[in-house]
DNA sequence: CGTCGTCTTCCACCTGACGGAAGCCACGGG
DNA sequence: CCCGTGGCTTCCGTCAGGTGGAAGACGACG
């Protein structure tokens, strides 16, 4: 805590620091930038990077920069980030897209954020910020509100006390949001109107497997004017299909007594 | 090759060996199995795994097994495995799916195999083996044939001399396949009939950006009987859309003189 | 209560990682 | 043309920290 924080880092930690230097804002890095971000001497970074490249975790571009390699992609796909969920849901998302032609989202809660697990969008859909793998605040998106409504009290409490404003329409008053969440429970769906990005509205419903809300399913449209009932209906059909498939297909797993 | 292969492995190599122990057939591993697969003493594996877990690369399940963690997923998504391509293509794939209701594939060539980069399939589609991230032989799939037809001569030569049989209908005679590939060039599309899996036929077209074939786009259907012309037409529309978008949108990149 | 299989912890040895420094290369300005 | 600059690569002596055998804990089974 005093002055220089010498780095008693282990070899593995250094290697991981190199990997950690890559993030959505830094998909390509030169050796120097990489070393800087990983807080390593150039020569060390150089050697580590060489090993990672040899292994396939990183790739060297023609221009000399490094980027995450294909092997990481392979490994990433193994991560059970709801891989059952994704696999089961995929066909239902397709159908939902075909029925609505809206941007379709499948998301789960990751701590205090929404994590987008899958997304479909056609050429005619509203442009949206979300990307697969991206995280957004729980209180400003449709799927987020659904997940928040069904989150443990502790999480909900913490989130309610830190409502950031994203657009002029973002709900930032805890009381008002709480009432909205109650409504989500009563009516079975959540909606937003330009609370995350202007010109985009959304509706979302929970995906229930057994008795747990395991995900949220939502669509984004330019306006909710007249379509809401139809969208909600389509969403609920899809969500039920996913939930049912999950419940039937996957007993030997998350179960804990 | 003689007796014991002592492992002069570096620390990083050991860490990577642990990661490499995970593959699609081994998504969950106990410590012992993991150590075995990574060829490491238990205690070493134990320590490395602990570091990886701390970092988020692995996750410990309730039952004690390890699996790839969410952080790897995040990292994997950064891999530019055709991320431009995937992003650009996604809406076109949606439309193609909506138009055909068939399983839709987007694939690139990875050395001597097809690598599936994206896939859509509805509930009504034929079941297929491919998964996003999986690799299949070039000569037994529609997208594979397209990519093979446009591969460098060296690659094509090597592949033609090692045609494995997958089903009774797989083309395994180099001459015959070569003629098929010529036809792909002439007619602009490739097809298969139960050459990869019984009950599944496919049509595929190249995705051309500038003058290069950067990917292949294909659909899988139960039978080609009457639909082929329609499917080919739909595929070509989508492929052209993708190609055009890629060509327009991404000059400051792959360009090499 | 012993046995077996699996996981966890410990620690003395010694390997192989570390990183400063020097070399290399391409570029650009004087 | 020559030198300065910035970014990358290579080298090698030192010694931090990784290694792995062994012993201990845990839990399941009979």
XYZ file of C-alpha atoms in Angstrom, chain B residues 89-235:
147
model
C -23.341 -11.765 -42.393
C -25.643 -12.195 -39.442
C -28.600 -10.239 -40.808
C -28.313 -11.899 -44.194
C -28.304 -15.285 -42.547
C -31.457 -14.351 -40.721
C -33.179 -13.387 -43.910
C -31.970 -16.503 -45.601
C -33.326 -18.590 -42.800
C -36.637 -16.797 -42.901
C -36.815 -17.455 -46.639
C -35.837 -21.119 -46.573
C -36.456 -22.382 -43.024
C -33.469 -24.629 -43.663
C -30.369 -24.926 -41.541
C -28.097 -22.120 -42.683
C -24.311 -22.312 -42.448
C -21.559 -19.788 -42.761
C -18.133 -21.346 -42.967
C -14.529 -20.602 -43.786
C -11.624 -22.836 -44.619
C -9.220 -23.595 -41.800
C -6.308 -25.415 -43.355
C -7.730 -28.679 -44.616
C -11.078 -28.440 -42.940
C -14.276 -26.456 -42.974
C -14.708 -24.307 -39.917
C -18.286 -23.395 -39.145
C -18.399 -19.774 -38.168
C -22.093 -19.358 -37.740
C -25.142 -21.511 -37.949
C -28.851 -21.042 -37.746
C -31.363 -23.776 -37.522
C -34.993 -23.803 -36.674
C -37.021 -26.449 -34.987
C -38.143 -27.842 -38.297
C -34.712 -28.102 -39.867
C -32.910 -31.366 -40.549
C -30.632 -32.369 -37.716
C -27.023 -31.832 -38.710
C -23.677 -32.596 -37.156
C -22.118 -29.196 -37.587
C -21.869 -26.790 -34.689
C -20.440 -23.347 -34.539
C -16.742 -23.878 -33.974
C -16.697 -27.413 -35.253
C -14.594 -28.557 -38.166
C -15.500 -31.072 -40.828
C -13.780 -32.483 -43.902
C -13.766 -30.185 -46.906
C -14.830 -32.792 -49.399
C -18.010 -34.013 -47.758
C -19.978 -30.847 -47.200
C -21.478 -28.249 -49.496
C -19.648 -25.310 -48.006
C -16.511 -27.430 -47.929
C -16.652 -28.114 -51.643
C -17.090 -24.441 -52.381
C -14.116 -23.547 -50.222
C -12.061 -26.362 -51.678
C -12.853 -25.281 -55.209
C -11.466 -21.856 -54.388
C -8.543 -22.993 -52.255
C -4.926 -22.635 -53.368
C -3.772 -25.466 -55.620
C -1.468 -26.838 -52.964
C -4.275 -27.247 -50.461
C -6.605 -28.757 -53.011
C -3.948 -31.212 -54.079
C -3.305 -32.411 -50.570
C -6.978 -32.750 -49.762
C -7.683 -34.662 -52.956
C -5.154 -37.274 -51.943
C -6.721 -37.995 -48.599
C -10.431 -38.325 -49.161
C -11.947 -40.135 -46.233
C -15.265 -41.891 -46.435
C -17.981 -40.623 -44.136
C -21.129 -42.180 -45.577
C -21.609 -44.594 -48.461
C -22.256 -41.564 -50.639
C -19.121 -39.623 -49.817
C -17.067 -38.862 -52.907
C -13.670 -40.460 -52.372
C -12.273 -40.565 -55.900
C -9.972 -37.616 -56.516
C -10.838 -37.451 -60.206
C -14.528 -37.312 -59.605
C -14.214 -34.708 -56.901
C -11.967 -32.619 -59.110
C -14.615 -32.659 -61.814
C -17.176 -31.597 -59.258
C -14.981 -28.730 -58.188
C -14.645 -27.620 -61.790
C -18.403 -27.623 -61.963
C -18.548 -25.487 -58.821
C -16.460 -22.908 -60.620
C -18.601 -23.034 -63.746
C -22.001 -23.049 -62.125
C -21.253 -21.048 -59.009
C -22.584 -23.456 -56.430
C -21.817 -26.811 -54.872
C -24.110 -29.528 -53.639
C -23.985 -32.731 -51.645
C -26.416 -35.568 -51.198
C -26.020 -37.514 -47.983
C -22.253 -37.348 -48.319
C -21.747 -36.161 -44.764
C -24.786 -37.507 -43.025
C -27.630 -39.622 -44.238
C -30.854 -37.792 -44.865
C -29.161 -34.456 -45.363
C -28.430 -32.697 -48.627
C -26.900 -29.304 -49.074
C -26.304 -26.492 -51.482
C -23.645 -23.846 -50.991
C -22.272 -20.777 -52.711
C -19.112 -18.725 -52.285
C -19.064 -15.362 -50.536
C -16.879 -13.068 -52.598
C -15.349 -9.884 -51.232
C -13.435 -7.974 -53.838
C -11.936 -10.807 -55.828
C -11.404 -13.249 -52.988
C -13.624 -16.032 -51.803
C -13.703 -15.290 -48.087
C -16.344 -17.746 -46.952
C -19.058 -20.083 -48.059
C -22.726 -19.926 -47.364
C -24.869 -23.013 -47.446
C -28.170 -24.554 -46.513
C -28.941 -28.086 -45.460
C -32.264 -29.672 -46.424
C -33.739 -33.164 -46.352
C -33.847 -33.366 -50.113
C -32.898 -31.306 -53.133
C -35.613 -32.718 -55.318
C -37.406 -29.647 -56.490
C -36.068 -26.790 -54.436
C -32.558 -26.501 -55.679
C -32.996 -23.567 -58.038
C -34.888 -21.618 -55.447
C -32.309 -22.352 -52.756
C -29.411 -21.432 -55.007
C -31.086 -18.189 -55.904
C -31.730 -17.314 -52.266
C -28.161 -18.236 -51.361
